[in-house]
PDB file of C-alpha atoms in Angstrom:
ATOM      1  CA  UNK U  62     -90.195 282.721 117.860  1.00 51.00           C
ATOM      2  CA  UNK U  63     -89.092 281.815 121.726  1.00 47.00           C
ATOM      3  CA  UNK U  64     -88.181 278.591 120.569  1.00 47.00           C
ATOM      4  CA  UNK U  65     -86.028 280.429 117.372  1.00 43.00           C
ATOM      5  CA  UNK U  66     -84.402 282.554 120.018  1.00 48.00           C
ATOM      6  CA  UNK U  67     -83.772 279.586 122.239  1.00 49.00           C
ATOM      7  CA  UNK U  68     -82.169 277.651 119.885  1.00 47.00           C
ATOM      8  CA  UNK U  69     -79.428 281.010 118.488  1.00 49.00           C
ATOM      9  CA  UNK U  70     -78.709 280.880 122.179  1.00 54.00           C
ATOM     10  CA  UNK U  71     -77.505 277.627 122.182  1.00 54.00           C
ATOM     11  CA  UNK U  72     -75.802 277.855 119.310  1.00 59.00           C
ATOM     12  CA  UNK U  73     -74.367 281.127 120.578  1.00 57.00           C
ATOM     13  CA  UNK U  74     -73.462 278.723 123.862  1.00 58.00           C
ATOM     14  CA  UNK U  75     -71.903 275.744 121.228  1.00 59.00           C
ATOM     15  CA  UNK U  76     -69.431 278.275 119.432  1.00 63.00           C
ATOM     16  CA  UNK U  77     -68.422 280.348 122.784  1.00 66.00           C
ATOM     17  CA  UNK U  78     -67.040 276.694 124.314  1.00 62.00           C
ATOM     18  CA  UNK U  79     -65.340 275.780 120.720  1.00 68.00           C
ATOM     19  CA  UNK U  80     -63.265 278.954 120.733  1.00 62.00           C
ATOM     20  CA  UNK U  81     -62.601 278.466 124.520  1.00 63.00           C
ATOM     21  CA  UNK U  82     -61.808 274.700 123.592  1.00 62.00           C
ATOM     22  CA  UNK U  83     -59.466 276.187 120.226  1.00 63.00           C
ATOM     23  CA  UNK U  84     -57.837 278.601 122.447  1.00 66.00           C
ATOM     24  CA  UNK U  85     -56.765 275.889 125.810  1.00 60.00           C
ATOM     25  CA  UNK U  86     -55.541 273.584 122.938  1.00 65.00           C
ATOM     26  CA  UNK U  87     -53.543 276.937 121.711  1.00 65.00           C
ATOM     27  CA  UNK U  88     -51.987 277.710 124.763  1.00 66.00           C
ATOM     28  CA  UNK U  89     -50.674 274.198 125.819  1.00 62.00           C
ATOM     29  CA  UNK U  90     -49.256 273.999 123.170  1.00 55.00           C
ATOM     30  CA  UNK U  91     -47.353 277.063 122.781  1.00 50.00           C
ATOM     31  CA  UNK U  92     -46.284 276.178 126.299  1.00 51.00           C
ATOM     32  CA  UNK U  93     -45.035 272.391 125.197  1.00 53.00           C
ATOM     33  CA  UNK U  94     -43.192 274.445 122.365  1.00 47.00           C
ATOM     34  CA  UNK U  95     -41.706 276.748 124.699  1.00 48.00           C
ATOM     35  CA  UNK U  96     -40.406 273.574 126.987  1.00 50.00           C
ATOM     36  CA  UNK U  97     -38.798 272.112 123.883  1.00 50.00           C
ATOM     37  CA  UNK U  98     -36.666 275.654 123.264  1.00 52.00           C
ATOM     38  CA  UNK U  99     -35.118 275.587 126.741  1.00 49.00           C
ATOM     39  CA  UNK U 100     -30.995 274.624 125.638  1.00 59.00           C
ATOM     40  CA  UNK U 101     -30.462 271.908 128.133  1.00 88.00           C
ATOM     41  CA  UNK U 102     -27.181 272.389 130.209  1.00 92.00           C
ATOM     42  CA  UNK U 103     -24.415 269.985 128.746  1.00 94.00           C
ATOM     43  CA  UNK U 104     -20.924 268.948 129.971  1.00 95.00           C
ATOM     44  CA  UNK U 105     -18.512 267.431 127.262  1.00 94.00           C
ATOM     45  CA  UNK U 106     -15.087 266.824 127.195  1.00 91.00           C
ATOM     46  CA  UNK U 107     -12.633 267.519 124.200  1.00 87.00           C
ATOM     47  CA  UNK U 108      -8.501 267.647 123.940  1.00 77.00           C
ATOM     48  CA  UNK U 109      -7.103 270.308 122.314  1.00 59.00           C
ATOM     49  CA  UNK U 110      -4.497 268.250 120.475  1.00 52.00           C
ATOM     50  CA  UNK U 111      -3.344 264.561 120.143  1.00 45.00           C
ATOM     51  CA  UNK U 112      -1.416 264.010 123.347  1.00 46.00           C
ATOM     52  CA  UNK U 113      -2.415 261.233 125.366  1.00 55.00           C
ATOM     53  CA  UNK U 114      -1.768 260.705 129.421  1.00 62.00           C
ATOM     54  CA  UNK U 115       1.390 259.099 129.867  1.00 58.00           C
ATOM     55  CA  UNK U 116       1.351 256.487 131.892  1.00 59.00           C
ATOM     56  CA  UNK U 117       3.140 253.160 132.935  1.00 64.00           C
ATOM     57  CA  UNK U 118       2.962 249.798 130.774  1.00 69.00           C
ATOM     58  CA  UNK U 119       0.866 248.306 133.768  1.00 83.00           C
ATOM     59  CA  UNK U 120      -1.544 251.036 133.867  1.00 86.00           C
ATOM     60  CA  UNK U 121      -4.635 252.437 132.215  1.00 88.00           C
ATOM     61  CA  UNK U 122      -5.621 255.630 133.212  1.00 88.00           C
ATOM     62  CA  UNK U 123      -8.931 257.183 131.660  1.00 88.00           C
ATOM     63  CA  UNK U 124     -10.788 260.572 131.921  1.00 90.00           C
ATOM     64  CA  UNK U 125     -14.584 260.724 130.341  1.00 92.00           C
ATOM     65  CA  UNK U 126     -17.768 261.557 131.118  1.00 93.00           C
ATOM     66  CA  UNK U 127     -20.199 259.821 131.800  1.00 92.00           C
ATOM     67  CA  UNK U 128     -24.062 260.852 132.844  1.00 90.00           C
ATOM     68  CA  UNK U 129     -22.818 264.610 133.272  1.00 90.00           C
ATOM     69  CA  UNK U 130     -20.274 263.238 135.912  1.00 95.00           C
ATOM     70  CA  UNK U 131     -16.296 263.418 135.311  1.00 95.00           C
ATOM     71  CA  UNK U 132     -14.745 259.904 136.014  1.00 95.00           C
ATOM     72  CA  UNK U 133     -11.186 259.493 136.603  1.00 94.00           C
ATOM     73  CA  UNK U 134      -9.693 255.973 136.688  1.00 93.00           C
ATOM     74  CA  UNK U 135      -6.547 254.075 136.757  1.00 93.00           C
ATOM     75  CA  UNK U 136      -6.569 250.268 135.885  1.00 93.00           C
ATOM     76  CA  UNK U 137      -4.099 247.570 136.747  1.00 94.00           C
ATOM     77  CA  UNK U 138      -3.559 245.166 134.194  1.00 90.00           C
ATOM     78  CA  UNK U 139      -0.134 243.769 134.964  1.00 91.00           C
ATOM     79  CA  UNK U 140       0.331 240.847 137.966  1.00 92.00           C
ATOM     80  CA  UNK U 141       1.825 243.205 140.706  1.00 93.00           C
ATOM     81  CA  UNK U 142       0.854 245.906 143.124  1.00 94.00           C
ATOM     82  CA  UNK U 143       1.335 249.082 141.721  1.00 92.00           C
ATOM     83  CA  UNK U 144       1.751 251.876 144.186  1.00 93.00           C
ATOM     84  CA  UNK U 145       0.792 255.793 142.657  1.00 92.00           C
ATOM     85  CA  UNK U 146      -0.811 258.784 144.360  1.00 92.00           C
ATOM     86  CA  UNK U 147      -4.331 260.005 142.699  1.00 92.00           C
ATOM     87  CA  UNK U 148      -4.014 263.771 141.927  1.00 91.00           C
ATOM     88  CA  UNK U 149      -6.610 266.572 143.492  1.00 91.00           C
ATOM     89  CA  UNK U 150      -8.532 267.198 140.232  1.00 93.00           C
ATOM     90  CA  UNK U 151      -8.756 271.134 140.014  1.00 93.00           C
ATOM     91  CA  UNK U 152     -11.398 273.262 137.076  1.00 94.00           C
ATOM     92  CA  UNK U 153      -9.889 276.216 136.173  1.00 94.00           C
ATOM     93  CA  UNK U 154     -11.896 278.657 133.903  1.00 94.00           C
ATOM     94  CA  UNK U 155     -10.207 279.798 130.309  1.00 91.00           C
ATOM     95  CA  UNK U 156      -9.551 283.564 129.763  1.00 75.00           C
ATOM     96  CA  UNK U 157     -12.131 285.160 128.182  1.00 66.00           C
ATOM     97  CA  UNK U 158     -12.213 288.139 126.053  1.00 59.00           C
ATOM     98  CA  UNK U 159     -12.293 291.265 128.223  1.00 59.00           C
ATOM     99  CA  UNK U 160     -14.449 294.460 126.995  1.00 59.00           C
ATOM    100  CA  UNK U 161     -12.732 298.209 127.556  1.00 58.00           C
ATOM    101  CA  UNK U 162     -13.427 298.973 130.807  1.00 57.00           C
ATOM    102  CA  UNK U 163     -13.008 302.270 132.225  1.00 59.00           C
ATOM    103  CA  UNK U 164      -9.451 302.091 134.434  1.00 64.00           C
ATOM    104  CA  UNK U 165     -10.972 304.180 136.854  1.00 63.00           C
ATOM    105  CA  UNK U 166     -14.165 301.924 137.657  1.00 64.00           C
ATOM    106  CA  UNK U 167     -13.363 299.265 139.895  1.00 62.00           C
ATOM    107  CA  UNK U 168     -14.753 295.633 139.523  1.00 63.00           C
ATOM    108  CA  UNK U 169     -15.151 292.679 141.870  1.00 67.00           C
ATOM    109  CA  UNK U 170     -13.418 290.196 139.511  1.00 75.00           C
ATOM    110  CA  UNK U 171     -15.965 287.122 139.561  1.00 81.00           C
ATOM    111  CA  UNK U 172     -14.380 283.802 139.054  1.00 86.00           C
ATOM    112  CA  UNK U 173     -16.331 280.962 137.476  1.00 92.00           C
ATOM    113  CA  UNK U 174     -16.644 277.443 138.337  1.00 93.00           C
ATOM    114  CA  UNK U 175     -17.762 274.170 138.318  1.00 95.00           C
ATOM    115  CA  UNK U 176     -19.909 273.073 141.146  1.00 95.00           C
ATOM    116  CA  UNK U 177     -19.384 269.771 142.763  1.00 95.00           C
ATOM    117  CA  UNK U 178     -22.165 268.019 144.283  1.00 95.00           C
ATOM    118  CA  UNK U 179     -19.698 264.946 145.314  1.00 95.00           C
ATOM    119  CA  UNK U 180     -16.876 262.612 144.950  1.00 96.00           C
ATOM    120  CA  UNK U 181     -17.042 259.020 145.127  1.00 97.00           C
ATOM    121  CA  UNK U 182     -13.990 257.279 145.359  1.00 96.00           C
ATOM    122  CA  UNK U 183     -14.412 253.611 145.198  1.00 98.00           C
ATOM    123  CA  UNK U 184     -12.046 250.131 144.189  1.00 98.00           C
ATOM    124  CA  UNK U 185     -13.761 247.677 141.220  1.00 97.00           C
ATOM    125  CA  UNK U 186     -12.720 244.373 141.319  1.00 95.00           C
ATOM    126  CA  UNK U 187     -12.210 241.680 138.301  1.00 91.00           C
ATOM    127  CA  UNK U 188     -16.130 240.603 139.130  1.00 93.00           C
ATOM    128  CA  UNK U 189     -17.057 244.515 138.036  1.00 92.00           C
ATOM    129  CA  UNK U 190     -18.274 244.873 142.123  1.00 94.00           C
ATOM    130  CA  UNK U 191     -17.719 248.116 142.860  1.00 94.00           C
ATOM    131  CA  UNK U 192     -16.639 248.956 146.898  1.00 96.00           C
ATOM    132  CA  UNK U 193     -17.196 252.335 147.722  1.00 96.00           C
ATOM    133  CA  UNK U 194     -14.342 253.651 150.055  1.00 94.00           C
ATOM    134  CA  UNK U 195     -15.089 257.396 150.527  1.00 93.00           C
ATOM    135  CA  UNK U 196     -17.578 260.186 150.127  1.00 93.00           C
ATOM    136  CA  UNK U 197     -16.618 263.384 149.407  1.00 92.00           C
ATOM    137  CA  UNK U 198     -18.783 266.396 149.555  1.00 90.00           C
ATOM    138  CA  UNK U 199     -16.237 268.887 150.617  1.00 86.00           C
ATOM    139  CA  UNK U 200     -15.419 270.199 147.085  1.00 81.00           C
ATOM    140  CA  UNK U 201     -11.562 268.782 147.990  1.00 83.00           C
ATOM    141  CA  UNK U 202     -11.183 271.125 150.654  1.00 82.00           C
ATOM    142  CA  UNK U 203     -10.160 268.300 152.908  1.00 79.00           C
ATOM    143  CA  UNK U 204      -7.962 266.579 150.235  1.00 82.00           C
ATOM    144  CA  UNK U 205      -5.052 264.839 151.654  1.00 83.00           C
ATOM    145  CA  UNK U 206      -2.456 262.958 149.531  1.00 85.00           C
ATOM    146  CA  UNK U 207      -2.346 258.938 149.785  1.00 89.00           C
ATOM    147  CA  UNK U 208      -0.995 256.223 148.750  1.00 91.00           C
ATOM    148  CA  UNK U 209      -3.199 254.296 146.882  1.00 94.00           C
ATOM    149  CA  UNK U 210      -2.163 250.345 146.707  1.00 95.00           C
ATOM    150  CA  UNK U 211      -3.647 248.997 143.344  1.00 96.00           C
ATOM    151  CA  UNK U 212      -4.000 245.303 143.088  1.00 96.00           C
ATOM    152  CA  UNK U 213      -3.778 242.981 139.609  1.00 95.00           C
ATOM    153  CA  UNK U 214      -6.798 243.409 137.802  1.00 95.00           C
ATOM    154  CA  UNK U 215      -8.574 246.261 140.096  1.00 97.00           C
ATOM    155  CA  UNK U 216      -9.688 249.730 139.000  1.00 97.00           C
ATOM    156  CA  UNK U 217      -9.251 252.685 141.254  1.00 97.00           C
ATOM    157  CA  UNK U 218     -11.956 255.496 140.550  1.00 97.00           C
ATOM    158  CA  UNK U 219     -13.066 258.400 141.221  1.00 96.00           C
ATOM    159  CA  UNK U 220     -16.333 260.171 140.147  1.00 97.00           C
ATOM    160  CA  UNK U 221     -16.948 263.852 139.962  1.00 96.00           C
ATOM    161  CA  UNK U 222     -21.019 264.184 140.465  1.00 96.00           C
ATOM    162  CA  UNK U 223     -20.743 267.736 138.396  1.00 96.00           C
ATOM    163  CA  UNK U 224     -23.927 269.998 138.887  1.00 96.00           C
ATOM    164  CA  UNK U 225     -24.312 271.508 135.353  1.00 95.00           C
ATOM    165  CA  UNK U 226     -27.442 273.504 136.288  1.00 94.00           C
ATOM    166  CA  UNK U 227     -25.549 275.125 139.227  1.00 94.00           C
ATOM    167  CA  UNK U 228     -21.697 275.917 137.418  1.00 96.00           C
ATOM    168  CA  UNK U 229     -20.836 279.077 135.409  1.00 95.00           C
ATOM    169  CA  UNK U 230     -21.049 278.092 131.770  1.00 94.00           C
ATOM    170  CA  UNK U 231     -17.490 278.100 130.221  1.00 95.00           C
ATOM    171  CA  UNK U 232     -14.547 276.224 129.251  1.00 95.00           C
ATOM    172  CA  UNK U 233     -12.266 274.938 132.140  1.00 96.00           C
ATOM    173  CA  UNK U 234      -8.863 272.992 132.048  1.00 94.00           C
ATOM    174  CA  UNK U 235      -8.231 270.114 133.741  1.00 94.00           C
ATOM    175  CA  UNK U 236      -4.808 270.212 136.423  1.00 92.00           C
ATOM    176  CA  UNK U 237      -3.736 267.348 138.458  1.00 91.00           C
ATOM    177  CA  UNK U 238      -2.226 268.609 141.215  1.00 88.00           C
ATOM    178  CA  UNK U 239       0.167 265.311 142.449  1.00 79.00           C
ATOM    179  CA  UNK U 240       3.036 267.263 144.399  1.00 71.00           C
ATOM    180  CA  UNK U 241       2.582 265.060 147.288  1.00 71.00           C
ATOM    181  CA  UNK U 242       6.094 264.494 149.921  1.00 74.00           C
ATOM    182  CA  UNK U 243       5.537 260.866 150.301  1.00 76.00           C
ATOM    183  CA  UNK U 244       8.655 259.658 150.617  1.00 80.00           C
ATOM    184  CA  UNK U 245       8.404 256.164 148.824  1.00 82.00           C
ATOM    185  CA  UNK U 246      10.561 254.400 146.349  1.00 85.00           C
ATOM    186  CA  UNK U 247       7.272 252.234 145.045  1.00 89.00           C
ATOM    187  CA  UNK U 248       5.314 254.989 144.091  1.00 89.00           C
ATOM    188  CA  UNK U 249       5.312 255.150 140.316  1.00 87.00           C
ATOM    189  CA  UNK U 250       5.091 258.625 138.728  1.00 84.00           C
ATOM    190  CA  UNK U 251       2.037 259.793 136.222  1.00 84.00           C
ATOM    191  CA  UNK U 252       2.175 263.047 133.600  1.00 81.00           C
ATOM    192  CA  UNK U 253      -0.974 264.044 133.041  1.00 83.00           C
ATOM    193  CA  UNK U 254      -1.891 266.200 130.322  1.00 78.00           C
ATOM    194  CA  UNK U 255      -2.265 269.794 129.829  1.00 79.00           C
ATOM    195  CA  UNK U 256      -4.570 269.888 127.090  1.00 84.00           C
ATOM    196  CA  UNK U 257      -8.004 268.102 128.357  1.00 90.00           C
ATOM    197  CA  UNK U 258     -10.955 270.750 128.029  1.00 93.00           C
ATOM    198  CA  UNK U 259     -14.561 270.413 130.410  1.00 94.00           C
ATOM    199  CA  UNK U 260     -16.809 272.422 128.618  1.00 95.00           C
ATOM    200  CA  UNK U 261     -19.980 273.799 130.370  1.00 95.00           C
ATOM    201  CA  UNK U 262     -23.304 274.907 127.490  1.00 94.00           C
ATOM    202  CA  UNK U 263     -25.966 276.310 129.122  1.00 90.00           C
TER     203      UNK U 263
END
């Protein structure tokens, strides 16, 4: 009889750690699940119609993404020095729908934007080295129009280090602000689109 009771016991013991066993299993993986749902953050780029930058028949000038990060570059592929001033690169959020809101209720107006960790501004040569000639981490607060003096067969770019996790979500417009007053014949003169779109998905 002792040795009856014993043994239920241990049974009793056996099932107890199977359920507790069942329901661990359970629970990780409701929590892998639950890691799976979370929407990453995303940063894309789109146009909203056909138009392409404009630019001279020596030059190449390119806007993508790449890695979350917003790379602007301008190629030389002619056999002279071409002379151009790189535009300050502004974000600036898309109207969105506005609910009725009471006239008599005032509201802080909260503008969204992308966050900018850095800038690297840097010169690739025909051997794909890249030199890295600047660091920005200011957000362009201390942006100061140059003259940038492009030679055959170099890249000048720039890359945006975007931080998705820490921007308003939201579709922004590209500007390139290039009204610099550098007075010089050799500069050659970019128009930039209107239409390119940074979209931020949380």
């Amino acid at each position: 009889m002792q040795y009856l009771h014993g043994h239920i016991n241990l049974q009793k013991k056996k099932t107890m750690k199977r359920i507790i066993l069942i329901l661990f299993l359970s629970l990780i993986s409701c929590s892998e699940t639950n890691k799976k749902q979370v929407p990453k953050c995303k940063i894309t780029l789109a146009t909203e119609n056909k138009n392409k930058i404009d630019y001279n028949e020596n030059l190449k000038v390119d806007l993508i993404i790449d890695n979350s990060n917003l790379v602007f570059s301008v190629y030389n592929y002619g056999n002279k020095n071409i002379y151009f001033v790189p535009p300050k690169i502004i974000f600036e959020i898309l109207e969105e729908k506005k609910e009725n809101i009471d006239e008599n209720i005032v509201v802080k107006p909260y503008i969204k934007q992308i966050v900018v960790d850095k800038i690297y501004t840097s010169f690739i040569d025909v051997s794909k080295k890249k030199s890295i000639i600047n660091i920005d981490s200011t957000m362009q607060r201390n942006y100061i129009a140059k003259t940038i003096d492009l030679a055959p067969k170099k890249i000048y770019r720039k890359e945006f280090e975007l931080n998705c996790n820490k921007s308003d979500s939201g579709r922004y417009r590209i500007l390139f602000f290039d009204k610099s007053s550098i007075n010089d014949s050799r500069i050659i003169k970019i128009n930039y689109p209107e239409n390119i779109i940074v979209n931020i998905t949380k």
